[in-house]
Amino acid sequence: MLAVNYSTIRNNLKDYCDKATDERETVIVTRKNEKNVVIMSLEQYNSMMKALRNAEYLAKIDRAYEQLESSRGQQHELIEVESDE
C-alpha cells in the first residue's frame, strides 16, 4: 500500500495507475482536511465487493439459523410451479 500526496499523483498519474493495475498496488491519495481517496484496479475492487456481498449473504444465513434455533421460524407451504413444457 502506497500513500502519496495529491500533487505527486497529479504529476505522475499514469505511473500510479500502472502500479494499481499491473502490480495490484493500492494507492492512498492524501489530501487536505483528510479527504483522502484510494486508487485500486477494477479487478481488485470487484473482488473486494464480491467478498463483501458474500459476507452479507452469510450473515443473513446466520441470522436465519439463529431464528430457527430460537423457535422464531415460520413454516410455509411450498408453491409448485407448472412446467412450460
PDB file of N, CA and C in Angstrom:
ATOM      1  N   MET A   1       0.856  -1.170   0.000  1.00  0.00           N
ATOM      2  CA  MET A   1       0.000   0.000   0.000  1.00  0.00           C
ATOM      3  C   MET A   1       0.900   1.231   0.000  1.00  0.00           C
ATOM      4  N   LEU A   2       0.591   2.141  -0.902  1.00  0.00           N
ATOM      5  CA  LEU A   2       1.352   3.380  -1.013  1.00  0.00           C
ATOM      6  C   LEU A   2       0.485   4.552  -0.565  1.00  0.00           C
ATOM      7  N   ALA A   3       1.110   5.520   0.060  1.00  0.00           N
ATOM      8  CA  ALA A   3       0.438   6.771   0.399  1.00  0.00           C
ATOM      9  C   ALA A   3       1.185   7.888  -0.320  1.00  0.00           C
ATOM     10  N   VAL A   4       0.456   8.621  -1.149  1.00  0.00           N
ATOM     11  CA  VAL A   4       1.069   9.654  -1.982  1.00  0.00           C
ATOM     12  C   VAL A   4       0.217  10.906  -1.908  1.00  0.00           C
ATOM     13  N   ASN A   5       0.887  12.064  -1.852  1.00  0.00           N
ATOM     14  CA  ASN A   5       0.097  13.295  -1.783  1.00  0.00           C
ATOM     15  C   ASN A   5      -0.485  13.656  -3.148  1.00  0.00           C
ATOM     16  N   TYR A   6      -1.461  14.506  -3.126  1.00  0.00           N
ATOM     17  CA  TYR A   6      -2.230  14.860  -4.319  1.00  0.00           C
ATOM     18  C   TYR A   6      -1.339  15.416  -5.430  1.00  0.00           C
ATOM     19  N   SER A   7      -0.398  16.263  -5.093  1.00  0.00           N
ATOM     20  CA  SER A   7       0.472  16.871  -6.112  1.00  0.00           C
ATOM     21  C   SER A   7       1.294  15.819  -6.836  1.00  0.00           C
ATOM     22  N   THR A   8       1.795  14.853  -6.096  1.00  0.00           N
ATOM     23  CA  THR A   8       2.595  13.787  -6.703  1.00  0.00           C
ATOM     24  C   THR A   8       1.742  12.943  -7.639  1.00  0.00           C
ATOM     25  N   ILE A   9       0.529  12.614  -7.205  1.00  0.00           N
ATOM     26  CA  ILE A   9      -0.380  11.851  -8.066  1.00  0.00           C
ATOM     27  C   ILE A   9      -0.679  12.630  -9.335  1.00  0.00           C
ATOM     28  N   ARG A  10      -0.973  13.896  -9.187  1.00  0.00           N
ATOM     29  CA  ARG A  10      -1.326  14.723 -10.343  1.00  0.00           C
ATOM     30  C   ARG A  10      -0.188  14.722 -11.368  1.00  0.00           C
ATOM     31  N   ASN A  11       1.042  14.773 -10.900  1.00  0.00           N
ATOM     32  CA  ASN A  11       2.189  14.816 -11.810  1.00  0.00           C
ATOM     33  C   ASN A  11       2.574  13.447 -12.364  1.00  0.00           C
ATOM     34  N   ASN A  12       2.123  12.366 -11.721  1.00  0.00           N
ATOM     35  CA  ASN A  12       2.541  11.017 -12.120  1.00  0.00           C
ATOM     36  C   ASN A  12       1.370  10.047 -12.176  1.00  0.00           C
ATOM     37  N   LEU A  13       0.217  10.524 -12.591  1.00  0.00           N
ATOM     38  CA  LEU A  13      -0.993   9.706 -12.543  1.00  0.00           C
ATOM     39  C   LEU A  13      -0.840   8.390 -13.301  1.00  0.00           C
ATOM     40  N   LYS A  14      -0.302   8.432 -14.501  1.00  0.00           N
ATOM     41  CA  LYS A  14      -0.158   7.211 -15.290  1.00  0.00           C
ATOM     42  C   LYS A  14       0.678   6.175 -14.537  1.00  0.00           C
ATOM     43  N   ASP A  15       1.789   6.596 -13.946  1.00  0.00           N
ATOM     44  CA  ASP A  15       2.661   5.665 -13.220  1.00  0.00           C
ATOM     45  C   ASP A  15       1.918   4.996 -12.068  1.00  0.00           C
ATOM     46  N   TYR A  16       1.138   5.762 -11.328  1.00  0.00           N
ATOM     47  CA  TYR A  16       0.417   5.193 -10.183  1.00  0.00           C
ATOM     48  C   TYR A  16      -0.760   4.333 -10.637  1.00  0.00           C
ATOM     49  N   CYS A  17      -1.392   4.696 -11.746  1.00  0.00           N
ATOM     50  CA  CYS A  17      -2.450   3.839 -12.299  1.00  0.00           C
ATOM     51  C   CYS A  17      -1.856   2.509 -12.745  1.00  0.00           C
ATOM     52  N   ASP A  18      -0.673   2.559 -13.352  1.00  0.00           N
ATOM     53  CA  ASP A  18       0.008   1.327 -13.763  1.00  0.00           C
ATOM     54  C   ASP A  18       0.370   0.467 -12.561  1.00  0.00           C
ATOM     55  N   LYS A  19       0.820   1.091 -11.480  1.00  0.00           N
ATOM     56  CA  LYS A  19       1.121   0.336 -10.262  1.00  0.00           C
ATOM     57  C   LYS A  19      -0.130  -0.350  -9.729  1.00  0.00           C
ATOM     58  N   ALA A  20      -1.249   0.350  -9.790  1.00  0.00           N
ATOM     59  CA  ALA A  20      -2.504  -0.215  -9.288  1.00  0.00           C
ATOM     60  C   ALA A  20      -2.950  -1.396 -10.140  1.00  0.00           C
ATOM     61  N   THR A  21      -2.832  -1.278 -11.448  1.00  0.00           N
ATOM     62  CA  THR A  21      -3.317  -2.349 -12.319  1.00  0.00           C
ATOM     63  C   THR A  21      -2.299  -3.464 -12.516  1.00  0.00           C
ATOM     64  N   ASP A  22      -1.044  -3.115 -12.751  1.00  0.00           N
ATOM     65  CA  ASP A  22      -0.028  -4.123 -13.071  1.00  0.00           C
ATOM     66  C   ASP A  22       0.536  -4.819 -11.837  1.00  0.00           C
ATOM     67  N   GLU A  23       0.673  -4.074 -10.748  1.00  0.00           N
ATOM     68  CA  GLU A  23       1.285  -4.627  -9.533  1.00  0.00           C
ATOM     69  C   GLU A  23       0.272  -4.849  -8.412  1.00  0.00           C
ATOM     70  N   ARG A  24      -1.014  -4.629  -8.721  1.00  0.00           N
ATOM     71  CA  ARG A  24      -2.097  -4.767  -7.727  1.00  0.00           C
ATOM     72  C   ARG A  24      -1.800  -3.957  -6.455  1.00  0.00           C
ATOM     73  N   GLU A  25      -1.231  -2.810  -6.638  1.00  0.00           N
ATOM     74  CA  GLU A  25      -0.895  -1.919  -5.526  1.00  0.00           C
ATOM     75  C   GLU A  25      -2.098  -1.034  -5.215  1.00  0.00           C
ATOM     76  N   THR A  26      -2.336  -0.808  -3.939  1.00  0.00           N
ATOM     77  CA  THR A  26      -3.371   0.132  -3.518  1.00  0.00           C
ATOM     78  C   THR A  26      -2.683   1.458  -3.219  1.00  0.00           C
ATOM     79  N   VAL A  27      -3.193   2.523  -3.811  1.00  0.00           N
ATOM     80  CA  VAL A  27      -2.573   3.842  -3.650  1.00  0.00           C
ATOM     81  C   VAL A  27      -3.545   4.743  -2.902  1.00  0.00           C
ATOM     82  N   ILE A  28      -3.113   5.253  -1.768  1.00  0.00           N
ATOM     83  CA  ILE A  28      -3.907   6.218  -1.000  1.00  0.00           C
ATOM     84  C   ILE A  28      -3.438   7.611  -1.396  1.00  0.00           C
ATOM     85  N   VAL A  29      -4.370   8.422  -1.859  1.00  0.00           N
ATOM     86  CA  VAL A  29      -4.053   9.798  -2.233  1.00  0.00           C
ATOM     87  C   VAL A  29      -4.413  10.675  -1.042  1.00  0.00           C
ATOM     88  N   THR A  30      -3.392  11.240  -0.426  1.00  0.00           N
ATOM     89  CA  THR A  30      -3.629  12.088   0.745  1.00  0.00           C
ATOM     90  C   THR A  30      -3.943  13.507   0.278  1.00  0.00           C
ATOM     91  N   ARG A  31      -4.978  14.077   0.910  1.00  0.00           N
ATOM     92  CA  ARG A  31      -5.431  15.417   0.547  1.00  0.00           C
ATOM     93  C   ARG A  31      -5.638  16.225   1.819  1.00  0.00           C
ATOM     94  N   LYS A  32      -5.818  17.511   1.646  1.00  0.00           N
ATOM     95  CA  LYS A  32      -6.058  18.401   2.777  1.00  0.00           C
ATOM     96  C   LYS A  32      -7.356  18.029   3.475  1.00  0.00           C
ATOM     97  N   ASN A  33      -7.438  18.326   4.745  1.00  0.00           N
ATOM     98  CA  ASN A  33      -8.625  18.075   5.559  1.00  0.00           C
ATOM     99  C   ASN A  33      -9.028  16.600   5.597  1.00  0.00           C
ATOM    100  N   GLU A  34      -8.051  15.727   5.413  1.00  0.00           N
ATOM    101  CA  GLU A  34      -8.262  14.279   5.485  1.00  0.00           C
ATOM    102  C   GLU A  34      -9.354  13.783   4.549  1.00  0.00           C
ATOM    103  N   LYS A  35      -9.478  14.414   3.388  1.00  0.00           N
ATOM    104  CA  LYS A  35     -10.423  13.971   2.358  1.00  0.00           C
ATOM    105  C   LYS A  35      -9.679  13.046   1.394  1.00  0.00           C
ATOM    106  N   ASN A  36      -9.095  11.979   1.941  1.00  0.00           N
ATOM    107  CA  ASN A  36      -8.268  11.065   1.180  1.00  0.00           C
ATOM    108  C   ASN A  36      -9.110  10.154   0.297  1.00  0.00           C
ATOM    109  N   VAL A  37      -8.503   9.686  -0.780  1.00  0.00           N
ATOM    110  CA  VAL A  37      -9.145   8.741  -1.691  1.00  0.00           C
ATOM    111  C   VAL A  37      -8.183   7.579  -1.954  1.00  0.00           C
ATOM    112  N   VAL A  38      -8.735   6.508  -2.532  1.00  0.00           N
ATOM    113  CA  VAL A  38      -7.943   5.317  -2.820  1.00  0.00           C
ATOM    114  C   VAL A  38      -8.017   5.013  -4.304  1.00  0.00           C
ATOM    115  N   ILE A  39      -6.883   4.639  -4.870  1.00  0.00           N
ATOM    116  CA  ILE A  39      -6.833   4.175  -6.252  1.00  0.00           C
ATOM    117  C   ILE A  39      -6.480   2.692  -6.205  1.00  0.00           C
ATOM    118  N   MET A  40      -7.307   1.885  -6.866  1.00  0.00           N
ATOM    119  CA  MET A  40      -7.025   0.449  -6.970  1.00  0.00           C
ATOM    120  C   MET A  40      -7.535  -0.040  -8.320  1.00  0.00           C
ATOM    121  N   SER A  41      -7.089  -1.210  -8.728  1.00  0.00           N
ATOM    122  CA  SER A  41      -7.536  -1.750 -10.011  1.00  0.00           C
ATOM    123  C   SER A  41      -9.003  -2.136  -9.924  1.00  0.00           C
ATOM    124  N   LEU A  42      -9.658  -2.149 -11.061  1.00  0.00           N
ATOM    125  CA  LEU A  42     -11.058  -2.560 -11.114  1.00  0.00           C
ATOM    126  C   LEU A  42     -11.182  -4.017 -10.686  1.00  0.00           C
ATOM    127  N   GLU A  43     -10.229  -4.841 -11.074  1.00  0.00           N
ATOM    128  CA  GLU A  43     -10.242  -6.256 -10.684  1.00  0.00           C
ATOM    129  C   GLU A  43     -10.206  -6.398  -9.160  1.00  0.00           C
ATOM    130  N   GLN A  44      -9.342  -5.633  -8.524  1.00  0.00           N
ATOM    131  CA  GLN A  44      -9.238  -5.671  -7.066  1.00  0.00           C
ATOM    132  C   GLN A  44     -10.518  -5.143  -6.412  1.00  0.00           C
ATOM    133  N   TYR A  45     -11.077  -4.081  -6.959  1.00  0.00           N
ATOM    134  CA  TYR A  45     -12.325  -3.517  -6.440  1.00  0.00           C
ATOM    135  C   TYR A  45     -13.455  -4.529  -6.555  1.00  0.00           C
ATOM    136  N   ASN A  46     -13.599  -5.154  -7.733  1.00  0.00           N
ATOM    137  CA  ASN A  46     -14.660  -6.146  -7.934  1.00  0.00           C
ATOM    138  C   ASN A  46     -14.514  -7.320  -6.981  1.00  0.00           C
ATOM    139  N   SER A  47     -13.297  -7.753  -6.756  1.00  0.00           N
ATOM    140  CA  SER A  47     -13.042  -8.853  -5.824  1.00  0.00           C
ATOM    141  C   SER A  47     -13.454  -8.467  -4.407  1.00  0.00           C
ATOM    142  N   MET A  48     -13.135  -7.251  -4.019  1.00  0.00           N
ATOM    143  CA  MET A  48     -13.482  -6.763  -2.689  1.00  0.00           C
ATOM    144  C   MET A  48     -14.999  -6.661  -2.525  1.00  0.00           C
ATOM    145  N   MET A  49     -15.686  -6.177  -3.552  1.00  0.00           N
ATOM    146  CA  MET A  49     -17.140  -6.056  -3.487  1.00  0.00           C
ATOM    147  C   MET A  49     -17.806  -7.431  -3.448  1.00  0.00           C
ATOM    148  N   LYS A  50     -17.264  -8.394  -4.175  1.00  0.00           N
ATOM    149  CA  LYS A  50     -17.804  -9.751  -4.144  1.00  0.00           C
ATOM    150  C   LYS A  50     -17.654 -10.345  -2.744  1.00  0.00           C
ATOM    151  N   ALA A  51     -16.497 -10.141  -2.135  1.00  0.00           N
ATOM    152  CA  ALA A  51     -16.279 -10.639  -0.773  1.00  0.00           C
ATOM    153  C   ALA A  51     -17.259  -9.995   0.202  1.00  0.00           C
ATOM    154  N   LEU A  52     -17.535  -8.720   0.023  1.00  0.00           N
ATOM    155  CA  LEU A  52     -18.495  -8.021   0.877  1.00  0.00           C
ATOM    156  C   LEU A  52     -19.896  -8.592   0.706  1.00  0.00           C
ATOM    157  N   ARG A  53     -20.315  -8.803  -0.544  1.00  0.00           N
ATOM    158  CA  ARG A  53     -21.636  -9.399  -0.787  1.00  0.00           C
ATOM    159  C   ARG A  53     -21.728 -10.798  -0.186  1.00  0.00           C
ATOM    160  N   ASN A  54     -20.669 -11.583  -0.327  1.00  0.00           N
ATOM    161  CA  ASN A  54     -20.662 -12.926   0.261  1.00  0.00           C
ATOM    162  C   ASN A  54     -20.776 -12.868   1.777  1.00  0.00           C
ATOM    163  N   ALA A  55     -20.071 -11.940   2.394  1.00  0.00           N
ATOM    164  CA  ALA A  55     -20.134 -11.798   3.858  1.00  0.00           C
ATOM    165  C   ALA A  55     -21.538 -11.395   4.296  1.00  0.00           C
ATOM    166  N   GLU A  56     -22.172 -10.494   3.548  1.00  0.00           N
ATOM    167  CA  GLU A  56     -23.539 -10.085   3.874  1.00  0.00           C
ATOM    168  C   GLU A  56     -24.505 -11.256   3.738  1.00  0.00           C
ATOM    169  N   TYR A  57     -24.335 -12.061   2.696  1.00  0.00           N
ATOM    170  CA  TYR A  57     -25.191 -13.223   2.475  1.00  0.00           C
ATOM    171  C   TYR A  57     -25.015 -14.238   3.608  1.00  0.00           C
ATOM    172  N   LEU A  58     -23.771 -14.499   3.986  1.00  0.00           N
ATOM    173  CA  LEU A  58     -23.520 -15.443   5.076  1.00  0.00           C
ATOM    174  C   LEU A  58     -24.092 -14.937   6.399  1.00  0.00           C
ATOM    175  N   ALA A  59     -24.059 -13.624   6.613  1.00  0.00           N
ATOM    176  CA  ALA A  59     -24.645 -13.053   7.831  1.00  0.00           C
ATOM    177  C   ALA A  59     -26.155 -13.265   7.845  1.00  0.00           C
ATOM    178  N   LYS A  60     -26.806 -13.146   6.678  1.00  0.00           N
ATOM    179  CA  LYS A  60     -28.247 -13.408   6.602  1.00  0.00           C
ATOM    180  C   LYS A  60     -28.549 -14.865   6.943  1.00  0.00           C
ATOM    181  N   ILE A  61     -27.736 -15.765   6.420  1.00  0.00           N
ATOM    182  CA  ILE A  61     -27.932 -17.190   6.725  1.00  0.00           C
ATOM    183  C   ILE A  61     -27.745 -17.440   8.217  1.00  0.00           C
ATOM    184  N   ASP A  62     -26.747 -16.815   8.819  1.00  0.00           N
ATOM    185  CA  ASP A  62     -26.523 -16.971  10.260  1.00  0.00           C
ATOM    186  C   ASP A  62     -27.723 -16.464  11.062  1.00  0.00           C
ATOM    187  N   ARG A  63     -28.274 -15.299  10.663  1.00  0.00           N
ATOM    188  CA  ARG A  63     -29.442 -14.761  11.372  1.00  0.00           C
ATOM    189  C   ARG A  63     -30.642 -15.693  11.229  1.00  0.00           C
ATOM    190  N   ALA A  64     -30.835 -16.234  10.033  1.00  0.00           N
ATOM    191  CA  ALA A  64     -31.955 -17.153   9.820  1.00  0.00           C
ATOM    192  C   ALA A  64     -31.780 -18.414  10.655  1.00  0.00           C
ATOM    193  N   TYR A  65     -30.585 -18.920  10.715  1.00  0.00           N
ATOM    194  CA  TYR A  65     -30.316 -20.116  11.508  1.00  0.00           C
ATOM    195  C   TYR A  65     -30.579 -19.849  12.995  1.00  0.00           C
ATOM    196  N   GLU A  66     -30.152 -18.677  13.469  1.00  0.00           N
ATOM    197  CA  GLU A  66     -30.397 -18.313  14.868  1.00  0.00           C
ATOM    198  C   GLU A  66     -31.897 -18.213  15.147  1.00  0.00           C
ATOM    199  N   GLN A  67     -32.667 -17.677  14.202  1.00  0.00           N
ATOM    200  CA  GLN A  67     -34.119 -17.594  14.378  1.00  0.00           C
ATOM    201  C   GLN A  67     -34.730 -18.985  14.456  1.00  0.00           C
ATOM    202  N   LEU A  68     -34.280 -19.881  13.606  1.00  0.00           N
ATOM    203  CA  LEU A  68     -34.804 -21.248  13.648  1.00  0.00           C
ATOM    204  C   LEU A  68     -34.456 -21.927  14.971  1.00  0.00           C
ATOM    205  N   GLU A  69     -33.246 -21.726  15.427  1.00  0.00           N
ATOM    206  CA  GLU A  69     -32.797 -22.335  16.678  1.00  0.00           C
ATOM    207  C   GLU A  69     -33.568 -21.804  17.877  1.00  0.00           C
ATOM    208  N   SER A  70     -34.017 -20.569  17.812  1.00  0.00           N
ATOM    209  CA  SER A  70     -34.754 -19.970  18.930  1.00  0.00           C
ATOM    210  C   SER A  70     -36.268 -20.069  18.719  1.00  0.00           C
ATOM    211  N   SER A  71     -36.679 -20.956  17.829  1.00  0.00           N
ATOM    212  CA  SER A  71     -38.103 -21.218  17.542  1.00  0.00           C
ATOM    213  C   SER A  71     -38.851 -19.983  17.049  1.00  0.00           C
ATOM    214  N   ARG A  72     -38.182 -19.111  16.329  1.00  0.00           N
ATOM    215  CA  ARG A  72     -38.834 -17.939  15.757  1.00  0.00           C
ATOM    216  C   ARG A  72     -39.018 -18.077  14.256  1.00  0.00           C
ATOM    217  N   GLY A  73     -38.861 -19.298  13.735  1.00  0.00           N
ATOM    218  CA  GLY A  73     -39.032 -19.535  12.306  1.00  0.00           C
ATOM    219  C   GLY A  73     -40.497 -19.657  11.950  1.00  0.00           C
ATOM    220  N   GLN A  74     -40.803 -19.573  10.682  1.00  0.00           N
ATOM    221  CA  GLN A  74     -42.170 -19.706  10.191  1.00  0.00           C
ATOM    222  C   GLN A  74     -42.213 -20.812   9.149  1.00  0.00           C
ATOM    223  N   GLN A  75     -43.292 -21.559   9.155  1.00  0.00           N
ATOM    224  CA  GLN A  75     -43.463 -22.626   8.191  1.00  0.00           C
ATOM    225  C   GLN A  75     -44.407 -22.155   7.098  1.00  0.00           C
ATOM    226  N   HIS A  76     -44.061 -22.436   5.853  1.00  0.00           N
ATOM    227  CA  HIS A  76     -44.873 -22.032   4.713  1.00  0.00           C
ATOM    228  C   HIS A  76     -45.089 -23.232   3.804  1.00  0.00           C
ATOM    229  N   GLU A  77     -46.228 -23.228   3.105  1.00  0.00           N
ATOM    230  CA  GLU A  77     -46.489 -24.249   2.099  1.00  0.00           C
ATOM    231  C   GLU A  77     -45.616 -23.953   0.880  1.00  0.00           C
ATOM    232  N   LEU A  78     -45.118 -24.998   0.255  1.00  0.00           N
ATOM    233  CA  LEU A  78     -44.347 -24.815  -0.964  1.00  0.00           C
ATOM    234  C   LEU A  78     -45.298 -24.561  -2.119  1.00  0.00           C
ATOM    235  N   ILE A  79     -44.915 -23.693  -2.993  1.00  0.00           N
ATOM    236  CA  ILE A  79     -45.703 -23.379  -4.179  1.00  0.00           C
ATOM    237  C   ILE A  79     -45.117 -24.194  -5.322  1.00  0.00           C
ATOM    238  N   GLU A  80     -45.945 -24.987  -5.965  1.00  0.00           N
ATOM    239  CA  GLU A  80     -45.475 -25.781  -7.098  1.00  0.00           C
ATOM    240  C   GLU A  80     -45.645 -24.973  -8.378  1.00  0.00           C
ATOM    241  N   VAL A  81     -44.609 -24.924  -9.164  1.00  0.00           N
ATOM    242  CA  VAL A  81     -44.625 -24.181 -10.414  1.00  0.00           C
ATOM    243  C   VAL A  81     -44.851 -25.165 -11.539  1.00  0.00           C
ATOM    244  N   GLU A  82     -45.815 -24.848 -12.398  1.00  0.00           N
ATOM    245  CA  GLU A  82     -46.107 -25.723 -13.526  1.00  0.00           C
ATOM    246  C   GLU A  82     -45.028 -25.563 -14.591  1.00  0.00           C
ATOM    247  N   SER A  83     -44.653 -26.650 -15.178  1.00  0.00           N
ATOM    248  CA  SER A  83     -43.637 -26.659 -16.223  1.00  0.00           C
ATOM    249  C   SER A  83     -44.203 -26.075 -17.509  1.00  0.00           C
ATOM    250  N   ASP A  84     -43.405 -25.359 -18.259  1.00  0.00           N
ATOM    251  CA  ASP A  84     -43.828 -24.768 -19.522  1.00  0.00           C
ATOM    252  C   ASP A  84     -43.787 -25.774 -20.663  1.00  0.00           C
ATOM    253  N   GLU A  85     -43.261 -26.944 -20.407  1.00  0.00           N
ATOM    254  CA  GLU A  85     -43.106 -27.945 -21.469  1.00  0.00           C
ATOM    255  C   GLU A  85     -44.396 -28.617 -21.803  1.00  0.00           C
TER     256      GLU A  85
END
